[in-house]
Short mmCIF file of C-alpha atoms and ligand atoms in Angstrom, two decimals:
data_model
loop_
_atom_site.label_atom_id
_atom_site.label_comp_id
_atom_site.label_asym_id
_atom_site.label_seq_id
_atom_site.Cartn_x
_atom_site.Cartn_y
_atom_site.Cartn_z
CA UNK A 1 0.00 0.00 0.00
CA UNK A 2 1.47 3.33 -1.03
CA UNK A 3 -0.76 5.75 0.88
CA UNK A 4 -0.30 7.42 4.20
CA UNK A 5 -2.42 6.54 7.22
CA UNK A 6 -2.55 8.99 10.14
CA UNK A 7 -4.82 8.55 13.16
CA UNK A 8 -5.68 11.12 15.83
CA UNK A 9 -6.39 10.25 19.43
CA UNK A 10 -7.11 11.80 22.79
CA UNK A 11 -9.72 12.01 25.51
CA UNK A 12 -12.98 13.82 24.79
CA UNK A 13 -12.33 17.57 24.84
CA UNK A 14 -8.70 17.25 23.71
CA UNK A 15 -9.46 19.42 20.64
CA UNK A 16 -8.42 17.22 17.71
CA UNK A 17 -10.97 18.31 15.11
CA UNK A 18 -9.70 21.69 13.90
CA UNK A 19 -6.16 20.35 13.60
CA UNK A 20 -7.31 17.37 11.52
CA UNK A 21 -9.10 19.76 9.15
CA UNK A 22 -6.04 21.99 8.88
CA UNK A 23 -3.77 19.05 8.19
CA UNK A 24 -6.12 17.92 5.41
CA UNK A 25 -5.81 21.39 3.82
CA UNK A 26 -2.01 21.22 4.04
CA UNK A 27 -1.86 17.86 2.28
CA UNK A 28 -4.32 19.02 -0.39
CA UNK A 29 -2.29 22.19 -0.96
CA UNK A 30 0.66 19.93 -1.73
CA UNK A 31 -1.33 17.98 -4.29
CA UNK A 32 -2.25 14.90 -2.22
CA UNK A 33 -5.69 13.28 -2.34
CA UNK A 34 -7.04 13.20 1.22
CA UNK A 35 -9.66 10.96 2.79
CA UNK A 36 -10.98 12.50 5.98
CA UNK A 37 -12.78 9.94 8.08
CA UNK A 38 -13.57 8.90 11.64
CA UNK A 39 -14.22 5.99 13.98
CA UNK A 40 -16.52 4.58 14.97
CA UNK A 41 -17.96 5.43 11.56
CA UNK A 42 -16.77 6.23 8.07
CA UNK A 43 -19.25 3.99 6.19
CA UNK A 44 -23.07 3.87 6.29
CA UNK A 45 -23.00 0.63 8.32
CA UNK A 46 -20.29 1.85 10.69
CA UNK A 47 -22.13 5.15 11.22
CA UNK A 48 -25.21 3.18 12.30
CA UNK A 49 -23.06 1.18 14.71
CA UNK A 50 -21.61 4.48 15.97
CA UNK A 51 -25.07 5.69 16.97
CA UNK A 52 -25.57 2.54 19.04
CA UNK A 53 -22.14 2.67 20.67
CA UNK A 54 -22.50 6.35 21.58
CA UNK A 55 -26.09 6.21 22.83
CA UNK A 56 -27.24 2.76 23.91
CA UNK A 57 -26.31 1.19 27.24
CA UNK A 58 -24.38 -2.07 26.73
CA UNK A 59 -21.74 -4.15 28.43
CA UNK A 60 -18.04 -3.57 27.63
CA UNK A 61 -17.67 -6.66 25.45
CA UNK A 62 -20.64 -5.66 23.31
CA UNK A 63 -19.13 -2.21 22.96
CA UNK A 64 -15.77 -3.66 21.93
CA UNK A 65 -17.34 -6.04 19.40
CA UNK A 66 -19.42 -3.26 17.85
CA UNK A 67 -16.46 -0.88 17.44
CA UNK A 68 -14.40 -3.65 15.86
CA UNK A 69 -17.33 -4.58 13.58
CA UNK A 70 -17.54 -0.95 12.50
CA UNK A 71 -13.76 -0.90 12.00
CA UNK A 72 -13.81 -4.03 9.84
CA UNK A 73 -16.33 -2.44 7.49
CA UNK A 74 -14.46 0.88 7.50
CA UNK A 75 -11.12 -0.73 6.64
CA UNK A 76 -12.59 -2.83 3.84
CA UNK A 77 -14.75 -0.13 2.28
CA UNK A 78 -12.69 3.01 2.83
CA UNK A 79 -9.24 2.80 4.41
CA UNK A 80 -7.64 -0.07 2.48
CA UNK A 81 -8.88 1.14 -0.95
CA UNK A 82 -7.67 4.68 -0.19
CA UNK A 83 -4.23 3.44 0.83
CA UNK A 84 -4.06 1.28 -2.31
CA UNK A 85 -4.76 4.41 -4.38
CA UNK A 86 -1.95 6.23 -2.60
CA UNK A 87 -4.21 8.70 -0.77
CA UNK A 88 -3.61 10.27 2.60
CA UNK A 89 -6.08 8.86 5.14
CA UNK A 90 -6.70 11.10 8.15
CA UNK A 91 -8.73 9.14 10.65
CA UNK A 92 -10.26 10.77 13.73
CA UNK A 93 -9.67 7.88 16.18
CA UNK A 94 -8.75 4.28 15.39
CA UNK A 95 -7.91 1.14 17.38
CA UNK A 96 -5.98 2.94 20.12
CA UNK A 97 -9.35 4.46 21.12
CA UNK A 98 -10.70 0.96 21.70
CA UNK A 99 -7.79 0.11 23.98
CA UNK A 100 -8.21 3.47 25.71
CA UNK A 101 -12.00 3.53 26.16
CA UNK A 102 -13.02 -0.14 26.29
CA UNK A 103 -9.70 -1.40 27.72
CA UNK A 104 -8.81 1.49 30.03
CA UNK A 105 -12.13 3.22 30.66
CA UNK A 106 -14.36 0.14 30.85
CA UNK A 107 -11.69 -2.24 32.11
CA UNK A 108 -12.27 -4.77 29.32
CA UNK A 109 -9.64 -7.47 28.79
CA UNK A 110 -6.53 -6.08 27.04
CA UNK A 111 -5.53 -9.48 25.62
CA UNK A 112 -8.94 -10.01 24.00
CA UNK A 113 -8.67 -6.56 22.44
CA UNK A 114 -5.25 -7.52 21.05
CA UNK A 115 -6.75 -10.70 19.60
CA UNK A 116 -9.59 -8.72 18.00
CA UNK A 117 -7.11 -6.15 16.68
CA UNK A 118 -5.05 -8.87 14.93
CA UNK A 119 -8.14 -10.64 13.60
CA UNK A 120 -9.90 -7.53 12.30
CA UNK A 121 -7.04 -5.56 10.81
CA UNK A 122 -4.12 -7.98 10.34
CA UNK A 123 -0.89 -5.99 10.16
CA UNK A 124 -2.63 -2.71 9.27
CA UNK A 125 -1.64 0.11 11.63
CA UNK A 126 -1.48 3.87 11.17
CA UNK A 127 1.93 5.10 9.98
CA UNK A 128 1.70 7.67 12.74
CA UNK A 129 -0.75 8.29 15.55
CA UNK A 130 -1.02 11.83 16.85
CA UNK A 131 -2.06 11.69 20.48
CA UNK A 132 -3.48 14.94 21.85
CA UNK A 133 -2.55 14.49 25.49
CA UNK A 134 -4.55 16.71 27.83
CA UNK A 135 -4.95 16.62 31.64
CA UNK A 136 -8.41 15.29 32.44
CA UNK A 137 -9.19 18.32 34.62
CA UNK A 138 -8.66 20.64 31.64
CA UNK A 139 -10.77 18.41 29.37
CA UNK A 140 -13.57 18.38 31.93
CA UNK A 141 -13.63 22.19 31.97
CA UNK A 142 -13.68 22.33 28.17
CA UNK A 143 -16.53 19.83 27.95
CA UNK A 144 -18.67 21.43 30.65
CA UNK A 145 -21.74 22.90 29.02
CA UNK A 146 -20.28 22.62 25.52
CA UNK A 147 -23.16 20.48 24.17
CA UNK A 148 -25.40 17.63 25.20
CA UNK A 149 -22.86 14.96 26.19
CA UNK A 150 -22.94 11.50 24.63
CA UNK A 151 -22.44 8.33 26.69
CA UNK A 152 -18.68 8.77 26.91
CA UNK A 153 -18.56 12.54 27.34
CA UNK A 154 -20.88 12.12 30.33
CA UNK A 155 -18.36 9.89 32.14
CA UNK A 156 -16.67 11.16 35.32
CA UNK A 157 -13.10 12.40 35.34
CA UNK A 158 -11.88 9.11 36.86
CA UNK A 159 -13.01 7.32 33.68
CA UNK A 160 -10.85 9.66 31.58
CA UNK A 161 -7.89 9.08 33.88
CA UNK A 162 -8.16 5.41 32.97
CA UNK A 163 -8.54 6.29 29.28
CA UNK A 164 -5.41 8.47 29.40
CA UNK A 165 -3.48 5.76 31.20
CA UNK A 166 -4.39 3.28 28.47
CA UNK A 167 -3.24 5.69 25.74
CA UNK A 168 0.09 5.95 27.57
CA UNK A 169 0.28 2.15 27.68
CA UNK A 170 -0.32 1.92 23.93
CA UNK A 171 2.41 4.50 23.35
CA UNK A 172 4.81 2.49 25.52
CA UNK A 173 4.01 -0.63 23.48
CA UNK A 174 4.70 1.07 20.13
CA UNK A 175 6.64 4.31 20.75
CA UNK A 176 7.82 4.78 17.16
CA UNK A 177 4.25 4.99 15.85
CA UNK A 178 3.15 7.69 18.28
CA UNK A 179 3.63 11.45 18.26
CA UNK A 180 2.50 12.78 21.64
CA UNK A 181 1.32 16.38 21.51
CA UNK A 182 0.84 18.52 24.61
CA UNK A 183 -2.76 19.63 23.99
CA UNK A 184 -2.76 21.95 27.02
CA UNK A 185 -1.34 24.86 25.04
CA UNK A 186 -2.70 27.66 22.88
CA UNK A 187 -4.32 26.27 19.70
CA UNK A 188 -1.65 27.80 17.43
CA UNK A 189 1.12 26.14 19.47
CA UNK A 190 -0.69 22.81 19.34
CA UNK A 191 -1.03 23.25 15.57
CA UNK A 192 2.72 23.95 15.19
CA UNK A 193 3.46 20.78 17.10
CA UNK A 194 1.09 18.74 14.93
CA UNK A 195 2.63 20.14 11.77
CA UNK A 196 6.16 19.54 13.07
CA UNK A 197 5.29 15.91 13.89
CA UNK A 198 4.13 15.27 10.33
CA UNK A 199 6.91 17.29 8.72
CA UNK A 200 9.41 15.41 10.88
CA UNK A 201 8.36 12.22 9.09
CA UNK A 202 9.12 13.90 5.76
CA UNK A 203 5.48 13.79 4.64
CA UNK A 204 4.89 17.53 4.28
CA UNK A 205 7.14 20.38 3.23
P1 LIG B 301 -15.58 11.38 18.90
O1 LIG B 301 -16.52 12.08 19.82
O2 LIG B 301 -14.17 11.83 19.01
O3 LIG B 301 -16.07 11.30 17.49
O4 LIG B 301 -15.49 9.85 19.40
C1 LIG B 301 -16.60 9.11 19.66
C2 LIG B 301 -16.56 8.50 21.02
O5 LIG B 301 -16.43 7.09 20.90
C3 LIG B 301 -15.45 8.98 21.93
O6 LIG B 301 -16.02 9.28 23.20
C4 LIG B 301 -14.55 7.78 22.05
C5 LIG B 301 -15.47 6.61 21.79
N1 LIG B 301 -14.81 5.45 21.16
C6 LIG B 301 -14.74 4.25 21.84
O7 LIG B 301 -15.24 4.15 22.96
N2 LIG B 301 -14.13 3.19 21.25
C7 LIG B 301 -13.57 3.26 20.01
O8 LIG B 301 -13.01 2.28 19.51
C8 LIG B 301 -13.65 4.51 19.31
C9 LIG B 301 -13.06 4.63 17.93
C10 LIG B 301 -14.26 5.58 19.92
#
């Protein structure tokens, strides 16, 4: 596969979205075809599964199976074809979010998640994962009153501590794939760091 696969991670409120959009513009300005997508979601089926995962009460294993089902469809329909074409795939969350939220937040079995990861995606991993690392207390302030919270956004700060801890564990398991960004800075500084991380890989001028 000749494309470029970049995923973006962080707890709710970490402020990924505007930076993902800006990065898409940068790649397009340099003549690259960009596929902007998200998880859970990115296909009609996966978007329906997203609505269930974000709104319906369910046990952690059901949650994990649904996000991996959505991911399977997303990879097959969108991500793999885009990478085959040589496009840049910018994906708002990917499998690290499952380890963070279902593994860390919900306490679901890490080894089962690793088995599902291998089964669903084989060797496919993002070339780089940009992790917007933000203290949970700052995220909680940002989220307060922002909009009607979904199932995850409504979780207490302790849940997000677990989520953050699991992101750190994923980074420790695969440090070369991760670029950790300090998201507790002014937006322009965060943006410079994001750009530098991608430029540092030689993917943008
Ligand atoms: P978003 O609000 O950034 O679009 O993400 C949707 C929510 O879904 C977010 O709270 C994280 C959660 N999520 C999981 O619990 N497991 C996953 O595998 C993914 C991709 C997201």
